[in-house]
PDB file of C-alpha atoms in Angstrom:
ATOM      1  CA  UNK A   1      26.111  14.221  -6.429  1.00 49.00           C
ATOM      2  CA  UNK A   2      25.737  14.832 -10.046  1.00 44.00           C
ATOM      3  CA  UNK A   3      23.946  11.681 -11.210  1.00 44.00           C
ATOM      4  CA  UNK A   4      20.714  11.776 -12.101  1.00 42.00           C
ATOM      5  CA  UNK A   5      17.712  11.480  -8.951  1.00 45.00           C
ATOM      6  CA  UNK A   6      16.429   7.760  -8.709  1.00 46.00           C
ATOM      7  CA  UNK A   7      12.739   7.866  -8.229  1.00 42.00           C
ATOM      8  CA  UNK A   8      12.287   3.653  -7.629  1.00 43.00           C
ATOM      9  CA  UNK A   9      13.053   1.893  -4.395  1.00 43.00           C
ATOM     10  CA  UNK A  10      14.647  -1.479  -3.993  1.00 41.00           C
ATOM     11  CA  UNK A  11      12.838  -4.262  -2.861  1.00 42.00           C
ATOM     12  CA  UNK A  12      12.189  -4.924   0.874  1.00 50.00           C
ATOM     13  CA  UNK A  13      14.982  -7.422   1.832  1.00 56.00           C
ATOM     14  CA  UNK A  14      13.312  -9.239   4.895  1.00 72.00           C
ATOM     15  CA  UNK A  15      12.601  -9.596   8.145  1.00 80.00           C
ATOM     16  CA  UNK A  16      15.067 -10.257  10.832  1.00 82.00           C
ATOM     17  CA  UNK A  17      14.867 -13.272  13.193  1.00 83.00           C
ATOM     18  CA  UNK A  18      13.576 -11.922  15.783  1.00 84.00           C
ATOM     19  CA  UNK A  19      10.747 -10.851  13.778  1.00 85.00           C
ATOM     20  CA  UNK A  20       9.601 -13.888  12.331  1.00 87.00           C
ATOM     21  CA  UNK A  21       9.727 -15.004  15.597  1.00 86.00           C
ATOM     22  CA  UNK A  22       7.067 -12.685  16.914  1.00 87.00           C
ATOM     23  CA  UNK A  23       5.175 -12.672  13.987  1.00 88.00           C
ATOM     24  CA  UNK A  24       4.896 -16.481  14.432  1.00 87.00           C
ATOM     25  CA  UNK A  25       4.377 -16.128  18.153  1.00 87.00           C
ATOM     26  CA  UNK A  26       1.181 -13.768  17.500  1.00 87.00           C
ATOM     27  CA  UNK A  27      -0.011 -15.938  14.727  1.00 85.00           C
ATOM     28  CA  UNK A  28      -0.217 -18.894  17.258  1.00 85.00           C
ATOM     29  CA  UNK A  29      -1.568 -16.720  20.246  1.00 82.00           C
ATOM     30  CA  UNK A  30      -3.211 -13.572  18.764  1.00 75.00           C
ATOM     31  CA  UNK A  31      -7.077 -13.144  18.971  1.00 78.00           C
ATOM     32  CA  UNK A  32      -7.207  -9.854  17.437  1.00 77.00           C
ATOM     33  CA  UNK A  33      -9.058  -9.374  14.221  1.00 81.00           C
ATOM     34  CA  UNK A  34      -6.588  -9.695  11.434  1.00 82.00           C
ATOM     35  CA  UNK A  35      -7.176  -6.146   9.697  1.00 84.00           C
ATOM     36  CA  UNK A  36      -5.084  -3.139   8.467  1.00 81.00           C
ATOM     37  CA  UNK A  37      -5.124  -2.234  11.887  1.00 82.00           C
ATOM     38  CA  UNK A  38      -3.531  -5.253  13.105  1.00 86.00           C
ATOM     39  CA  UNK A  39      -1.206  -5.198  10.406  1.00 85.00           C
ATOM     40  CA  UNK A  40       0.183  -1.683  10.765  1.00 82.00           C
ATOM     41  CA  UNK A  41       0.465  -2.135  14.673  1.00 84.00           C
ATOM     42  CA  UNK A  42       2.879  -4.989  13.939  1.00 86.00           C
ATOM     43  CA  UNK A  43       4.645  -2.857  11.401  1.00 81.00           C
ATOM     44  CA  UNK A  44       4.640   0.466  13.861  1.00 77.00           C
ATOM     45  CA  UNK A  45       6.634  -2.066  16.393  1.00 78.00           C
ATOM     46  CA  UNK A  46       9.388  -3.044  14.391  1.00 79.00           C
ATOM     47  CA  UNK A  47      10.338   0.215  12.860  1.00 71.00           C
ATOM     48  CA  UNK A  48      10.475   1.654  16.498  1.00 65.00           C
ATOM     49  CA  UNK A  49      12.433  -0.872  17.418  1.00 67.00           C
ATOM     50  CA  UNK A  50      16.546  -0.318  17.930  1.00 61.00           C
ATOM     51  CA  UNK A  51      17.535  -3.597  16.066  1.00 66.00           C
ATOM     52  CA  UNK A  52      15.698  -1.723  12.681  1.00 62.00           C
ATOM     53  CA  UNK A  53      18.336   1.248  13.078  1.00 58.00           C
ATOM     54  CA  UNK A  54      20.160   1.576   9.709  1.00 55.00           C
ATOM     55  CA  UNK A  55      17.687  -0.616   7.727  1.00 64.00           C
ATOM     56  CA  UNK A  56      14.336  -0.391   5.632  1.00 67.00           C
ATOM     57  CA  UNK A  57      11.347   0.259   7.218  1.00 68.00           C
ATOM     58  CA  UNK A  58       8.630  -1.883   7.207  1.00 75.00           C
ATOM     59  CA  UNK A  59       5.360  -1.342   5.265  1.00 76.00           C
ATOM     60  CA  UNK A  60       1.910  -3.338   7.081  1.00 79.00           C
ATOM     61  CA  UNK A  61       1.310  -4.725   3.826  1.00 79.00           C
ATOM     62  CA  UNK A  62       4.222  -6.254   3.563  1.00 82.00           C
ATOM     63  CA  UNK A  63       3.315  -7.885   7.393  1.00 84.00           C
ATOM     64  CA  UNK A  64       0.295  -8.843   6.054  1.00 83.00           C
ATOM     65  CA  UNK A  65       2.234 -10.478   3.182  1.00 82.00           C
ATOM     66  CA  UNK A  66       3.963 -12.622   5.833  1.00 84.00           C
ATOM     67  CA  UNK A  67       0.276 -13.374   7.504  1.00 84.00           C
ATOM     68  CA  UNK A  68      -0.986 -14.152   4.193  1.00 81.00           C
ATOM     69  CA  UNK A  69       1.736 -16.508   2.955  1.00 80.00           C
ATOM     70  CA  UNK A  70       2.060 -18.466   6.711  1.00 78.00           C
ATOM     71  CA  UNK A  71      -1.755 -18.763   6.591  1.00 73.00           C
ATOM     72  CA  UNK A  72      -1.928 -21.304   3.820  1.00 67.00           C
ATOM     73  CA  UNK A  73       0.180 -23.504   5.931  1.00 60.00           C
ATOM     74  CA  UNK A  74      -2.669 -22.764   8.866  1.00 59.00           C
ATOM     75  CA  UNK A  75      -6.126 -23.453   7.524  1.00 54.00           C
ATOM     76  CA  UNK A  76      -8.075 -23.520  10.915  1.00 51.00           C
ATOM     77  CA  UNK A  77      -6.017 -19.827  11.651  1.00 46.00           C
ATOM     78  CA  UNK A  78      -7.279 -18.774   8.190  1.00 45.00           C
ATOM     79  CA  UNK A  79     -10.911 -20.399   9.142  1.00 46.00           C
ATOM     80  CA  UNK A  80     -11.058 -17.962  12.234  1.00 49.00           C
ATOM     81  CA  UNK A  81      -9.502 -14.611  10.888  1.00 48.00           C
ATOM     82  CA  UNK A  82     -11.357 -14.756   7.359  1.00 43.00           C
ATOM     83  CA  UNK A  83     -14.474 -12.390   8.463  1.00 48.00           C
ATOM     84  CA  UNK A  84     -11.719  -9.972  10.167  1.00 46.00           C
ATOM     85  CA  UNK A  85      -9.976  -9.547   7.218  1.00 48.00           C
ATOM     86  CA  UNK A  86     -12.612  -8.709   4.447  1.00 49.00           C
ATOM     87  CA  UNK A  87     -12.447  -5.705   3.952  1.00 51.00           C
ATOM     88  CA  UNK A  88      -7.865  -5.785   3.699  1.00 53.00           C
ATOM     89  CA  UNK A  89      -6.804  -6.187  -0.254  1.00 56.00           C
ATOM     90  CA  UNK A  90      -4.876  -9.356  -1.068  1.00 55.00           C
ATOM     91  CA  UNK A  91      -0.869  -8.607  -0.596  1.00 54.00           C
ATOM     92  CA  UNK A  92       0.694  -7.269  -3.700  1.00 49.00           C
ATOM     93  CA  UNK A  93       3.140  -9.842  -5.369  1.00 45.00           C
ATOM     94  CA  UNK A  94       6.107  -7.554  -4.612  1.00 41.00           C
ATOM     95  CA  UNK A  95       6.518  -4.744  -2.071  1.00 39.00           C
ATOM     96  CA  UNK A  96       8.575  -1.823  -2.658  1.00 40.00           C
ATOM     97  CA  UNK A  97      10.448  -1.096   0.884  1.00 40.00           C
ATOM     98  CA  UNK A  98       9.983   2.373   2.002  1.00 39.00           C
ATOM     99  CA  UNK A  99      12.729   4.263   3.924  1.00 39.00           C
ATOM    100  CA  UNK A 100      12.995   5.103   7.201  1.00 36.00           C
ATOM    101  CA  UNK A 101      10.914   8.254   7.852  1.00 38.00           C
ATOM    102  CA  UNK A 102      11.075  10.548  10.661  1.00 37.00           C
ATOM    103  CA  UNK A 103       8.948  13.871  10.891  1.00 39.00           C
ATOM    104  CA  UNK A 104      10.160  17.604  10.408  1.00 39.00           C
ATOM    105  CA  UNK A 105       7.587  18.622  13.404  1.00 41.00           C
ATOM    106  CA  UNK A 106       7.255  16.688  16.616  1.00 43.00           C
ATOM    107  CA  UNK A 107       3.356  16.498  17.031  1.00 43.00           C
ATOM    108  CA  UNK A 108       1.409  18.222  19.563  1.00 48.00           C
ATOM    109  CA  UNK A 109      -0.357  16.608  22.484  1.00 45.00           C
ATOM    110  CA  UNK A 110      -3.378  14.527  21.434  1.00 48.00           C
ATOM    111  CA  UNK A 111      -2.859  14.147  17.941  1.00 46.00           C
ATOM    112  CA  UNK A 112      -2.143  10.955  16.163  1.00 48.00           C
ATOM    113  CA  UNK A 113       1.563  10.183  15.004  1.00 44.00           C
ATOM    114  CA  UNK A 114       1.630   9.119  11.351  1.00 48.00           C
ATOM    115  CA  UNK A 115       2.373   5.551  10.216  1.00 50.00           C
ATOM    116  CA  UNK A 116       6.026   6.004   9.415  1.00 49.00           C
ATOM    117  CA  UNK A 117       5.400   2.868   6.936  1.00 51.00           C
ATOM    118  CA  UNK A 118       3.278   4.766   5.251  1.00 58.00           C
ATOM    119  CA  UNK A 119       5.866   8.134   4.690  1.00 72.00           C
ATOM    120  CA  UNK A 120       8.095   8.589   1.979  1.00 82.00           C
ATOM    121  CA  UNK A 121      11.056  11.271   2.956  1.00 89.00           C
ATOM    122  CA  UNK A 122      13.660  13.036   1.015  1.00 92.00           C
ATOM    123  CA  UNK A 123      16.350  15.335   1.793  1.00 94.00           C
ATOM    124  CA  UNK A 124      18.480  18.574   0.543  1.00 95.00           C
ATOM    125  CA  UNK A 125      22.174  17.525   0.186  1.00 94.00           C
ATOM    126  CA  UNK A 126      24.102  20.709   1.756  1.00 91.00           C
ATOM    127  CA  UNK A 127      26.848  20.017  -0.828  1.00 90.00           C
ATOM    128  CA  UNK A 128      24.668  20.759  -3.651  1.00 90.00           C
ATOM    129  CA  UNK A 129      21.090  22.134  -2.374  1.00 92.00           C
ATOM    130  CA  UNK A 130      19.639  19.529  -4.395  1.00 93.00           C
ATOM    131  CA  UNK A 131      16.867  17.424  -2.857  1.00 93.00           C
ATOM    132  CA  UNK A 132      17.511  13.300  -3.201  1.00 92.00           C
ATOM    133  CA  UNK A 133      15.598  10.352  -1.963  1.00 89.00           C
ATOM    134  CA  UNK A 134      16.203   9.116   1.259  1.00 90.00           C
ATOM    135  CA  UNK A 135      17.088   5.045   1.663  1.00 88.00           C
ATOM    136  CA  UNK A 136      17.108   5.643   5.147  1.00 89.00           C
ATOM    137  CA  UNK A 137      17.890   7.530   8.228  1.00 90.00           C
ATOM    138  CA  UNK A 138      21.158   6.165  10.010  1.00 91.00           C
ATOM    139  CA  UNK A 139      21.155   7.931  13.685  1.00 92.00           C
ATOM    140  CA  UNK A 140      20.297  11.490  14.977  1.00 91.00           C
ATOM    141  CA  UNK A 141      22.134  13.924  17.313  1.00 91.00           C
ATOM    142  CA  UNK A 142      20.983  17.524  18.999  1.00 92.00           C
ATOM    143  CA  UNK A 143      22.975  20.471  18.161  1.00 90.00           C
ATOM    144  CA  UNK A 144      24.300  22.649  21.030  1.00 91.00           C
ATOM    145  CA  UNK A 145      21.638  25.251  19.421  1.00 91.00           C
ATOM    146  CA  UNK A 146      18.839  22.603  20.530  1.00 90.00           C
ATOM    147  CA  UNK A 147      18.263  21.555  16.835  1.00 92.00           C
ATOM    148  CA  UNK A 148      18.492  18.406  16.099  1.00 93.00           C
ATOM    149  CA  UNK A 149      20.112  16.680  12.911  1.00 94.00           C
ATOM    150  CA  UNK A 150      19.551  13.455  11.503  1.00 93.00           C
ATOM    151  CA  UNK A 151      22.091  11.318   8.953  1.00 93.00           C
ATOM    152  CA  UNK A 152      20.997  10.229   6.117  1.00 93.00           C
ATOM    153  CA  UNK A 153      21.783   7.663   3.041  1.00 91.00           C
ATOM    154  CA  UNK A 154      20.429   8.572  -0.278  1.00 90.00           C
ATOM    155  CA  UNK A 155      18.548   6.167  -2.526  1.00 85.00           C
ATOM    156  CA  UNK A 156      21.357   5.084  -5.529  1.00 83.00           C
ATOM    157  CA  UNK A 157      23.990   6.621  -3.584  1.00 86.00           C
ATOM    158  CA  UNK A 158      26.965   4.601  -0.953  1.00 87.00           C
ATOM    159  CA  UNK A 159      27.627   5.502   2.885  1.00 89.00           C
ATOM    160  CA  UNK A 160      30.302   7.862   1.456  1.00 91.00           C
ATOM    161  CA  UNK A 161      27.776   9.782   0.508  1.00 92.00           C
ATOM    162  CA  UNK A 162      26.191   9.879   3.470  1.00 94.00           C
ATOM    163  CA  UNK A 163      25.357  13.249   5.337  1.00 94.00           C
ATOM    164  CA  UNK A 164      23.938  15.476   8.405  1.00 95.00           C
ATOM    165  CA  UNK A 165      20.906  17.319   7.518  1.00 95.00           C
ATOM    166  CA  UNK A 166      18.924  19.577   9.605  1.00 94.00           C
ATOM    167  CA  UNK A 167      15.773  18.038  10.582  1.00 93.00           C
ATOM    168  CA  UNK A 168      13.373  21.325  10.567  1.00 92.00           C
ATOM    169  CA  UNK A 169      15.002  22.850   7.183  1.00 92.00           C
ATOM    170  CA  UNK A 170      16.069  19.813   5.395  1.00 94.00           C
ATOM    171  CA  UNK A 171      14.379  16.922   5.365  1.00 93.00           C
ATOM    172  CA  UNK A 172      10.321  16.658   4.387  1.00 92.00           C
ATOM    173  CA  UNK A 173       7.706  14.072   2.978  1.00 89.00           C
ATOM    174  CA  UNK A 174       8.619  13.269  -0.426  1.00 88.00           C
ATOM    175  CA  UNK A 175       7.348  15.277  -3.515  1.00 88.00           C
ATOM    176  CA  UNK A 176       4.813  13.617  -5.498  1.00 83.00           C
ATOM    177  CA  UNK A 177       4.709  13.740  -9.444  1.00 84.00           C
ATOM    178  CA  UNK A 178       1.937  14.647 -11.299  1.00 82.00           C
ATOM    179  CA  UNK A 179      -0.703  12.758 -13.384  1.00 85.00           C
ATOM    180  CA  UNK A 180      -0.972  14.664 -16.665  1.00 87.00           C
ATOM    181  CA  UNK A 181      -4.667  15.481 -15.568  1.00 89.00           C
ATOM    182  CA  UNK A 182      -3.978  16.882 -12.494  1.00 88.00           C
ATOM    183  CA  UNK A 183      -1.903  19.967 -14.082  1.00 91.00           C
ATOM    184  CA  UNK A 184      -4.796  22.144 -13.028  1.00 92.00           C
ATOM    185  CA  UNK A 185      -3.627  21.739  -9.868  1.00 90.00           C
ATOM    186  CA  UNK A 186      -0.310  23.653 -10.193  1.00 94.00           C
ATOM    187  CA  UNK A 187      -1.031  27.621  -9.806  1.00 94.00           C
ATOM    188  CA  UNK A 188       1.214  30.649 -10.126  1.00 96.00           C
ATOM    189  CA  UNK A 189       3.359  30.964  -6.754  1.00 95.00           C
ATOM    190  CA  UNK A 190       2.931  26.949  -5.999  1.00 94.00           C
ATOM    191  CA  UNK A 191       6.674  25.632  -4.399  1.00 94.00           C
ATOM    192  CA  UNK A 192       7.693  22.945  -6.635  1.00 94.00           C
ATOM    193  CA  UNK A 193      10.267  20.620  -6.838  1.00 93.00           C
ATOM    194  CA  UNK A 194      11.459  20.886 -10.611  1.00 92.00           C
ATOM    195  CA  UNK A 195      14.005  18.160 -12.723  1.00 89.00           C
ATOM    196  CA  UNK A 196      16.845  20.524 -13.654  1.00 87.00           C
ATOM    197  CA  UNK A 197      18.540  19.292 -16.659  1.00 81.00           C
ATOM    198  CA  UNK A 198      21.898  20.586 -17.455  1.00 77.00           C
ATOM    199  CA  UNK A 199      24.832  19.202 -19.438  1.00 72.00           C
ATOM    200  CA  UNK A 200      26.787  18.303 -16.329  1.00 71.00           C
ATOM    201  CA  UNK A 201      24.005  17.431 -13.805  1.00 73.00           C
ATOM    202  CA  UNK A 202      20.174  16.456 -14.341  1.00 80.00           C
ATOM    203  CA  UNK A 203      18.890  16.791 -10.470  1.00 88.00           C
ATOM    204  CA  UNK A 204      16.058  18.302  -8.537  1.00 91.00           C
ATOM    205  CA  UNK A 205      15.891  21.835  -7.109  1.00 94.00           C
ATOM    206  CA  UNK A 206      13.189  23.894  -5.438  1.00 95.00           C
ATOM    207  CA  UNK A 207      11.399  26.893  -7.205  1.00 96.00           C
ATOM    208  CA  UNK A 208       8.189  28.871  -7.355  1.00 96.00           C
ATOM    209  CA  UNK A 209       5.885  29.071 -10.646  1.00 97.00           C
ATOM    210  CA  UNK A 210       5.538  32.142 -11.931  1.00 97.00           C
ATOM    211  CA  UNK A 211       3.883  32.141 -14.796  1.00 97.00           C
ATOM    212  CA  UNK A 212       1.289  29.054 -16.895  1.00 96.00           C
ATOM    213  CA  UNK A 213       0.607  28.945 -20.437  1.00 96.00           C
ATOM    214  CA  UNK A 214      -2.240  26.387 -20.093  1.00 95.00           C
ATOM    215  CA  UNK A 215      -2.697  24.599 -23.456  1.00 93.00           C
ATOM    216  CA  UNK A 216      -5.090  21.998 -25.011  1.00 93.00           C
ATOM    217  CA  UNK A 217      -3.969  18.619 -23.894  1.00 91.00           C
ATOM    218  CA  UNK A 218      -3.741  16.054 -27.136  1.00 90.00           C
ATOM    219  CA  UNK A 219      -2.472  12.394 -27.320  1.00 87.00           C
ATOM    220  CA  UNK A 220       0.745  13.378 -25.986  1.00 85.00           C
ATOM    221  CA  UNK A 221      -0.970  14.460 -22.707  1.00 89.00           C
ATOM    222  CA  UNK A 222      -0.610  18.178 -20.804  1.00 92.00           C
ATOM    223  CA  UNK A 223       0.712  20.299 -22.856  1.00 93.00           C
ATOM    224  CA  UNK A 224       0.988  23.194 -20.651  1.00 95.00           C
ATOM    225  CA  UNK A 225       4.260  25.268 -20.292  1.00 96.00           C
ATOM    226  CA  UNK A 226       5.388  26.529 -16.878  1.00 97.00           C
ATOM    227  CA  UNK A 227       7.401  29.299 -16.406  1.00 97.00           C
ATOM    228  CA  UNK A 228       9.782  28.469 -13.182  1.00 96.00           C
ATOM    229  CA  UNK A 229      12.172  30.612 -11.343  1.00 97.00           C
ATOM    230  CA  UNK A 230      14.532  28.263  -9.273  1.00 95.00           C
ATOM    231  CA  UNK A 231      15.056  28.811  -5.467  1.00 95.00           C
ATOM    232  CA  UNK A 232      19.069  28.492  -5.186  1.00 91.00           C
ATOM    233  CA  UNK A 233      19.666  30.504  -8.124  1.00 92.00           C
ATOM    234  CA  UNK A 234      16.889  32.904  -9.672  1.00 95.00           C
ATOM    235  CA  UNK A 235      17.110  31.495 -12.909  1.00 94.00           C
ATOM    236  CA  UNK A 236      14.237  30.722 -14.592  1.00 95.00           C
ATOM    237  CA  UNK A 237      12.961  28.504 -17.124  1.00 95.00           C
ATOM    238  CA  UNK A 238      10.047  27.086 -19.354  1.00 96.00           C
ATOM    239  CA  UNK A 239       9.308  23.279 -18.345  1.00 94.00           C
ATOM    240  CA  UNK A 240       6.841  20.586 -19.096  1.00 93.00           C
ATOM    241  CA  UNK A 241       4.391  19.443 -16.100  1.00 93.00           C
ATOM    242  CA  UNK A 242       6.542  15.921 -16.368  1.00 89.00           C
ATOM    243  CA  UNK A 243       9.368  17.790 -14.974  1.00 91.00           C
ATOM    244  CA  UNK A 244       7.712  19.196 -11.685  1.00 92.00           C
ATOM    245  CA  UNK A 245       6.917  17.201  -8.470  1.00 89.00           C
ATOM    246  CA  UNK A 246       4.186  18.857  -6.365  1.00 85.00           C
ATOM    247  CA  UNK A 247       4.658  19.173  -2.582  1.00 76.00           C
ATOM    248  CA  UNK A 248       2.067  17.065  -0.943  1.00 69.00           C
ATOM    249  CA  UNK A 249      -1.336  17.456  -0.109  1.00 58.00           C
ATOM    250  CA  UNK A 250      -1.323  17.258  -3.599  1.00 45.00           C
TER     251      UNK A 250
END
């Protein structure tokens, strides 16, 4: 995997059948407020479902999308959900599909499992320890250790590409990239994921900031310098913030 890391997502491609078919069955029958709410239920229900396996996730705004576009062919539906649905945005013209997500930690008794349409994932290749995009997660299996392992497809990259990962030590929410007035954010001994550029490969590897030159920002933006040692290798380097991807909460 030497080609550069895409950062874009490909369109959502669709619903199935069997979708559409529910969606049209609840837009007939439902008397549930048409909110967010509603929306990401709908969404929550097809990703866990078995016939999703191997494909794109859902997002609920792309299910509201669907509700949206059906309702102008349904004005008396419209007439009855329009106070429900004040307070959910209009449905962009084009959703970006998000890939399948699954979590690192299972969560603990009472707390509240996270909208996988709303998680972006990526994972570290073991052929490179590079961390890629993931398009989506195939299947899972349990090792004899009682880890479990989940295969994944990169974004940009075919099924022979495709590769076991260790769920607990390889896979994690997706690394965010930072506005150029948010560099005050990044402090010495932050985890980073940092654009390695080299004159065979230009991908992303973990390492720890060790050192900020903070610098007057101009026209340009941030001009800061941060000095980076990288995880798999110790070396270290001097990089622009437009090279480094935060781990979230940021």
């Amino acid at each position: 995997m030497d080609r550069l890391r895409p950062r874009q997502r490909l369109l959502f491609s669709g619903f199935s059948k069997a979708e559409i078919e529910k969606m049209e069955k609840l837009l007939k029958e439902s008397r549930q407020p048409m909110n967010k709410e509603f929306f990401q239920k709908i969404a929550r229900g097809f990703n866990y479902s078995s016939a999703r396996a191997g494909k794109p996730i859902v997002r609920w705004t792309e299910v509201q999308c669907w509700f949206q576009n059906r309702q102008e062919d349904c004005p008396s539906k419209v007439a009855s959900s329009t106070d429900a649905s004040k307070d959910v945005p209009p449905c962009p013209k084009s959703s970006p599909s998000n890939e399948a997500k699954e979590s690192s930690q299972m969560p603990k008794a009472g707390e509240r499992v996270p909208d996988l349409s709303e998680l972006e994932f990526e994972a570290r290749s073991s052929k490179d320890g590079a961390w890629y995009d993931v398009d989506m997660f195939l299947c899972h299996r349990f090792l004899p250790s009682g880890e479990a392992e989940v295969r994944v497809r990169f974004v940009g990259f075919g099924a022979e590409e495709d590769e076991w990962v260790n769920v607990k030590n390889a896979v994690r929410e997706r690394s965010v990239p930072l506005e150029h007035s948010e560099c005050h954010k990044v402090q010495v001994g932050d985890l980073v994921c940092c654009f390695q550029e080299r004159r065979d490969q230009a991908i992303y590897y973990d390492a720890h900031v060790i050192d900020i030159q903070r610098r007057m920002h101009d026209i340009r933006g941030c001009r800061c310098l941060f000095l980076i040692r990288y995880d798999h290798d110790n070396t270290e380097e001097r990089v622009r913030l437009r090279r480094l991807c935060c781990r979230p909460p940021y």
